[in-house]
Short mmCIF file of N, CA and C in Angstrom, two decimals:
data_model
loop_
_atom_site.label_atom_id
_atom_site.label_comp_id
_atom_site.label_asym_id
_atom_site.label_seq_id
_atom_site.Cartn_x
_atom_site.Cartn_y
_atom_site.Cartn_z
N UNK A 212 -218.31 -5.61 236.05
CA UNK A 212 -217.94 -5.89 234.68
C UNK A 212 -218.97 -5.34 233.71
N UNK A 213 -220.31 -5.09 234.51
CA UNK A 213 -221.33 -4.71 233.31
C UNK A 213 -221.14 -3.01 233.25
N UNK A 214 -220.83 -2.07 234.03
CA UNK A 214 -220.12 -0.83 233.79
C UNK A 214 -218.84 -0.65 232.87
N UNK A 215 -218.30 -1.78 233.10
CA UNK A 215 -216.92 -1.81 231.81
C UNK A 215 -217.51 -2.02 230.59
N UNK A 216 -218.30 -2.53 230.27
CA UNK A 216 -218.87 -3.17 228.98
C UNK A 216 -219.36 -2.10 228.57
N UNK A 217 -220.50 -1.68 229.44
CA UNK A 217 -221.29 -0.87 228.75
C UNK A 217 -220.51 0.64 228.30
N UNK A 218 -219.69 1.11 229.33
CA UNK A 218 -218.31 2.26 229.39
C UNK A 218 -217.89 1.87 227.16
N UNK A 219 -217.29 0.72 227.56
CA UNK A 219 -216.68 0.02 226.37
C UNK A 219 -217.71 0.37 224.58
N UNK A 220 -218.71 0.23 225.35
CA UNK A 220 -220.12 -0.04 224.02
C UNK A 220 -220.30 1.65 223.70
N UNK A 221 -220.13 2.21 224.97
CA UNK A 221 -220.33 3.87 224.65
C UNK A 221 -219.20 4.73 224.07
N UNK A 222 -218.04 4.25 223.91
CA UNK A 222 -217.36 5.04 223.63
C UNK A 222 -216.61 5.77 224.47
N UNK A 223 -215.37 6.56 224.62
CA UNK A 223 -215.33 7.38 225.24
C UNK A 223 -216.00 8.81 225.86
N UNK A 224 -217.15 9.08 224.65
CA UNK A 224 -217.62 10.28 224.96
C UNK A 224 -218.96 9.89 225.63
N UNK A 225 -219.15 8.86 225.39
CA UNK A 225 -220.80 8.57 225.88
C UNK A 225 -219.95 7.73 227.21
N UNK A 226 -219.13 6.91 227.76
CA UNK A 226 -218.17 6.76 229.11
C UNK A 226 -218.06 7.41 230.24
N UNK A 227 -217.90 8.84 229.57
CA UNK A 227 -217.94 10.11 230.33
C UNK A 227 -219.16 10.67 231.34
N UNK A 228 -220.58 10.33 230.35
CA UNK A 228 -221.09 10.51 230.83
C UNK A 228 -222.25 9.98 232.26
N UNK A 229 -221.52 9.00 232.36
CA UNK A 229 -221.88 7.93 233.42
C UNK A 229 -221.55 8.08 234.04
N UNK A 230 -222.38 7.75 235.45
CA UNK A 230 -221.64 7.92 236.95
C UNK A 230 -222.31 7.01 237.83
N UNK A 231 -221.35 5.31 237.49
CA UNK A 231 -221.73 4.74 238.27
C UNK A 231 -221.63 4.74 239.59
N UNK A 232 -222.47 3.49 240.56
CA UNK A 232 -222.22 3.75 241.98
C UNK A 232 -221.23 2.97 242.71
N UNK A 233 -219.92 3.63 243.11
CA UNK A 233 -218.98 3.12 243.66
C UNK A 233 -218.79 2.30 245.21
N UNK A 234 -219.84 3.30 245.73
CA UNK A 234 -219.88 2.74 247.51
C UNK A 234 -221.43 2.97 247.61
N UNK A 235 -222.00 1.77 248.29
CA UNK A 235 -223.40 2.39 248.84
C UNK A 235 -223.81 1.42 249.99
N UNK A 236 -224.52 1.88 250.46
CA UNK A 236 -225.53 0.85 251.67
C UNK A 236 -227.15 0.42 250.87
N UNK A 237 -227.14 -0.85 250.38
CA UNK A 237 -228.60 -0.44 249.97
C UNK A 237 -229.81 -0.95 250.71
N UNK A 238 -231.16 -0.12 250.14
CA UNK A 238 -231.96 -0.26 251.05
C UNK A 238 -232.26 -1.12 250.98
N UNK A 239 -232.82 -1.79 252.27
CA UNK A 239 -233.26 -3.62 252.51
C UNK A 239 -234.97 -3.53 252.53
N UNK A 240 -235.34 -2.31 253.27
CA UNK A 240 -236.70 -2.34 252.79
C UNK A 240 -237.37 -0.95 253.28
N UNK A 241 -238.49 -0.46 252.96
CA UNK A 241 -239.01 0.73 253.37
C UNK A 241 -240.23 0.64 254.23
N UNK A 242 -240.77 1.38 255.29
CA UNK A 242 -241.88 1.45 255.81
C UNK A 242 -242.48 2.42 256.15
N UNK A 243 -243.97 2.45 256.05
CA UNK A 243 -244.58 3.71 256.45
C UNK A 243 -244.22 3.64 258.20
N UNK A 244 -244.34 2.45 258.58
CA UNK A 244 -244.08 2.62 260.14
C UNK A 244 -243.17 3.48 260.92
N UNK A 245 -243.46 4.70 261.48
CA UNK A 245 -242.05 5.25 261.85
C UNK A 245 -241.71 4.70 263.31
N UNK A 246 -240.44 3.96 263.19
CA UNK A 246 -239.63 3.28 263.80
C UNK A 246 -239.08 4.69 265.29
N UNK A 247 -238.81 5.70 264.33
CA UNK A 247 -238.11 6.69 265.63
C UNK A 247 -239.30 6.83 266.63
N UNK A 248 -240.68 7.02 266.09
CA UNK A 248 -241.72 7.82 266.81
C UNK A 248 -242.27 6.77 267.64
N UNK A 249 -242.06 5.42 267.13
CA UNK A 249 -242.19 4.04 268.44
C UNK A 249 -241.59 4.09 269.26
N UNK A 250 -239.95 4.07 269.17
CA UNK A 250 -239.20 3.18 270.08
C UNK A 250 -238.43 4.69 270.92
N UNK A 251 -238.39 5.81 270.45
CA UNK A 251 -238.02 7.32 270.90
C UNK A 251 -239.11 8.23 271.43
N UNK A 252 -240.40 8.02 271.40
CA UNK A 252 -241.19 9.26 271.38
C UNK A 252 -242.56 8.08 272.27
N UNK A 253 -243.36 9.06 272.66
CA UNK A 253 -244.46 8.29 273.32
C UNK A 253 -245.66 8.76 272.61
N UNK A 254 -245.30 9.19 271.29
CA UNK A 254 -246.47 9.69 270.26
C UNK A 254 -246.49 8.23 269.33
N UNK A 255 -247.48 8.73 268.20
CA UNK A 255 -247.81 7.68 267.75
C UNK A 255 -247.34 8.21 265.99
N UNK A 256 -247.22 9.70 265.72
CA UNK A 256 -247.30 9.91 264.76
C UNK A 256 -246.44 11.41 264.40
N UNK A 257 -246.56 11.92 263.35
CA UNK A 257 -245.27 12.98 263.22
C UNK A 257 -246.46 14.15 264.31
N UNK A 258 -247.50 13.80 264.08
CA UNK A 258 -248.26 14.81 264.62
C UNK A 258 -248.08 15.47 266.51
N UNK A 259 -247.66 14.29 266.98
CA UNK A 259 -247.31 13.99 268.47
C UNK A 259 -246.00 13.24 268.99
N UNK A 260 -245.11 13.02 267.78
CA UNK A 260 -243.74 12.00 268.63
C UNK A 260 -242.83 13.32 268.93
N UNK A 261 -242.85 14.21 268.69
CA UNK A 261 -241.76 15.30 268.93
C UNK A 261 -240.51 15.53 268.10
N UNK A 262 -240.48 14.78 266.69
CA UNK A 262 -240.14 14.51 265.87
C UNK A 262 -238.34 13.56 266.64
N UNK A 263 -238.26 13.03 266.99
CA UNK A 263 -237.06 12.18 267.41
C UNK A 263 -235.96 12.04 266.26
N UNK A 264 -236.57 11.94 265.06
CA UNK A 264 -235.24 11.55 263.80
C UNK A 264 -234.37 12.56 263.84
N UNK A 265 -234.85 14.04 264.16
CA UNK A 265 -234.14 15.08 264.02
C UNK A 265 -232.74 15.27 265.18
N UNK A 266 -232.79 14.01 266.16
CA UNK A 266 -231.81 14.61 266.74
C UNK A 266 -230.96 13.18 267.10
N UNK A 267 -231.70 12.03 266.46
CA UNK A 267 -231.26 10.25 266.78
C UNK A 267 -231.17 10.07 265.88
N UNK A 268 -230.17 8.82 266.43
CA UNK A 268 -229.68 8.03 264.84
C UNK A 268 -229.93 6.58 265.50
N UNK A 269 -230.97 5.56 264.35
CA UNK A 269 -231.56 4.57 264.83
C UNK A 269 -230.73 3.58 264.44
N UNK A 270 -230.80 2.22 264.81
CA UNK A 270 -230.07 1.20 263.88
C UNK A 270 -231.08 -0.27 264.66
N UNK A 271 -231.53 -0.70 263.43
CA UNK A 271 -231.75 -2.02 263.43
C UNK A 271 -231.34 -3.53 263.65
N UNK A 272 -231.06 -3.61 264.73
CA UNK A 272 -229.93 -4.86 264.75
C UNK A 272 -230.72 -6.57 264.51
N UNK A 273 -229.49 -6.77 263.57
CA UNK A 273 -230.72 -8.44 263.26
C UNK A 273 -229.75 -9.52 263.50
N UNK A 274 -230.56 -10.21 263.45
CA UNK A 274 -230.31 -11.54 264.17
C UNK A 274 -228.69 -12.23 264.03
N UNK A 275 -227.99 -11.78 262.92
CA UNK A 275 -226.46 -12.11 262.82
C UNK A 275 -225.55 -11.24 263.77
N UNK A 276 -226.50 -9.86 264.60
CA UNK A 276 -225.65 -8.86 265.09
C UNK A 276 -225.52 -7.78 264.12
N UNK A 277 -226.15 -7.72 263.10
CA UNK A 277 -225.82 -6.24 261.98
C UNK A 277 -226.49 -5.09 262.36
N UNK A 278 -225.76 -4.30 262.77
CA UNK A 278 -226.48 -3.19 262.67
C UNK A 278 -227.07 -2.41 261.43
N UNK A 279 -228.45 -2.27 261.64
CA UNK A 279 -228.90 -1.50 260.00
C UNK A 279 -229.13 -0.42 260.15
N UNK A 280 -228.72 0.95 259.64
CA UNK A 280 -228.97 1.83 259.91
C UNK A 280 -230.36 2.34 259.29
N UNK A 281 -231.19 2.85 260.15
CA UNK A 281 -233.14 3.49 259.71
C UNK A 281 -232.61 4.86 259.63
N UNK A 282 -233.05 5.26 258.52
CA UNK A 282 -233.01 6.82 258.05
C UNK A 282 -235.13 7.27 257.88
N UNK A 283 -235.29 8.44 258.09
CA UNK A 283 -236.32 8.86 258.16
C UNK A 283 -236.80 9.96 257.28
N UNK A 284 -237.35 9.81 256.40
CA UNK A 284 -237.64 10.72 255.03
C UNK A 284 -238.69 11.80 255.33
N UNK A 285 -238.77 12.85 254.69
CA UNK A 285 -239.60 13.74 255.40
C UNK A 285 -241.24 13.63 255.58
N UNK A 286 -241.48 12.49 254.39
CA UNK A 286 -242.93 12.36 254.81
C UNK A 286 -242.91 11.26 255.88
N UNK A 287 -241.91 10.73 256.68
CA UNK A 287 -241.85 10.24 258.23
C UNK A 287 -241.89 8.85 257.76
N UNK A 288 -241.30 8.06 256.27
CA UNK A 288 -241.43 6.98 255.71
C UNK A 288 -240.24 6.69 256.46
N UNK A 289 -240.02 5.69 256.85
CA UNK A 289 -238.48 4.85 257.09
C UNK A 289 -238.20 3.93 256.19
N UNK A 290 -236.77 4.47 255.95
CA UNK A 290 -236.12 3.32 255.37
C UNK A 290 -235.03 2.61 255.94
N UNK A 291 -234.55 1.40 256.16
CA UNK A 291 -233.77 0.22 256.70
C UNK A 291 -232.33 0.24 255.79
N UNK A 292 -231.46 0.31 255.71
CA UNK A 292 -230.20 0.16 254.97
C UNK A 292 -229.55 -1.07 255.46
N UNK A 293 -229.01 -2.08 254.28
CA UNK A 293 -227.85 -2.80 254.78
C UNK A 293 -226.97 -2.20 255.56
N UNK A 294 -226.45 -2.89 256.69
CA UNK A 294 -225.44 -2.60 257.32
C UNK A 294 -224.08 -3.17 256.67
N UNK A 295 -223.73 -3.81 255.62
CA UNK A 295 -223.24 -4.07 255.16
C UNK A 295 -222.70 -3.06 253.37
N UNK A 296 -221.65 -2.29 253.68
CA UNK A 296 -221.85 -1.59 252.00
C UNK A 296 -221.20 -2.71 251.04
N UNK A 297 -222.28 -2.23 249.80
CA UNK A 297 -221.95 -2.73 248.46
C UNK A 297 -220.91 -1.75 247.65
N UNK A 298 -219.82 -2.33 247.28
CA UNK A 298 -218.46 -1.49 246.80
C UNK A 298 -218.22 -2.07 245.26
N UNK A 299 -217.55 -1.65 244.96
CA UNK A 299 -217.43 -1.61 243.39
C UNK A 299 -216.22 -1.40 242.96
N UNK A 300 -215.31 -1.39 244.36
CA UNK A 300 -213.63 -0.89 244.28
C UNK A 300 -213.27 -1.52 243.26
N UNK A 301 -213.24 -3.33 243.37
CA UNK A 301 -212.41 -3.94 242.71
C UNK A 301 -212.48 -3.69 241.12
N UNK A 302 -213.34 -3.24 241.13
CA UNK A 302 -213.89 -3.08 239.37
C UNK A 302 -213.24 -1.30 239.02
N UNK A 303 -212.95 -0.69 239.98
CA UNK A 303 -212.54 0.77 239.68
C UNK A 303 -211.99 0.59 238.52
N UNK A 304 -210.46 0.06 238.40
CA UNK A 304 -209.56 0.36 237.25
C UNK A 304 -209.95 0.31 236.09
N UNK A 305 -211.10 -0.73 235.34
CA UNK A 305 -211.65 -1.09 234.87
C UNK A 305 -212.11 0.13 234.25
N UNK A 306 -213.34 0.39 235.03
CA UNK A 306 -214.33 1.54 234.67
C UNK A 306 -213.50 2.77 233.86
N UNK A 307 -212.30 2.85 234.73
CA UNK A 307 -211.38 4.44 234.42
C UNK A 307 -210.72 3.85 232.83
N UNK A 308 -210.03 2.56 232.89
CA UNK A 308 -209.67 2.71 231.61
C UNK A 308 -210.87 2.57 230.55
N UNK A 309 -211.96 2.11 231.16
CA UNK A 309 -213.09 2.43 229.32
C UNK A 309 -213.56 3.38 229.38
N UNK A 310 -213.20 5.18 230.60
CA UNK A 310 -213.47 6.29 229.82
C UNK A 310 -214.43 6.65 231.13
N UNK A 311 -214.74 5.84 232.61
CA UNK A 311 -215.70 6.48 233.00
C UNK A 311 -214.60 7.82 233.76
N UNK A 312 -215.39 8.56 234.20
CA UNK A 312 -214.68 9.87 234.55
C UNK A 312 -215.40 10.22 235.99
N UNK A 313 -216.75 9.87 236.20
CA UNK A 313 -217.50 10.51 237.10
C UNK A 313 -217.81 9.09 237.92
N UNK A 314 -217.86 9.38 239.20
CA UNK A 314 -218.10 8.25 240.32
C UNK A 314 -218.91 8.78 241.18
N UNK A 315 -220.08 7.53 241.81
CA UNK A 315 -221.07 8.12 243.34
C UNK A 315 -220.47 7.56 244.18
N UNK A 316 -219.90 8.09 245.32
CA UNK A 316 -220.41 7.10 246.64
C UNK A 316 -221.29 7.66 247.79
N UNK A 317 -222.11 6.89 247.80
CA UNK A 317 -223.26 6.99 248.47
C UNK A 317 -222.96 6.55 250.19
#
């Protein structure tokens, strides 16, 4: 509702230029720890794990059963994603009639 408003406060031409976020996973938390080069590699660091992110895909599973998916950034930071996406569907129609035009999904 706060994308409609604000859509609403801008006008159609200033509406346009927004591009809220429609679908995303967001991040739950970040770490220098790299997760691939622990639990994939018998190195300790990008210097010696054999780089593992490049060819695995990790997931964090917690205690409800969620899988979280760990993505690995190039300076070898990890980040944790909800396994759960945050959506914004129900609010679509909304957005389109106060003028937004442009949408992310992440």
């Amino acid at each position: 509702q706060q994308v409609a408003g604000m859509a609403k406060r801008l006008g159609r031409d200033g509406a346009a230029q927004l591009e809220p976020i429609l679908h995303t996973h967001l991040p739950i938390f970040h770490t220098e720890h790299c997760l691939y080069a622990r639990t994939l590699s018998g190195g300790n660091s990008y210097l010696d794990c054999g780089h593992p992110c490049e060819r695995h895909t990790l997931h964090l599973r917690s205690s409800a059963g969620a899988d979280n998916l760990v993505l690995a950034d190039m300076g070898c930071r990890n980040t944790v994603f909800n396994a759960e996406a945050q959506s914004g569907a129900r609010f679509l129609n909304s957005w389109l009639r106060e003028g937004v035009q442009r949408l992310r999904i992440e």
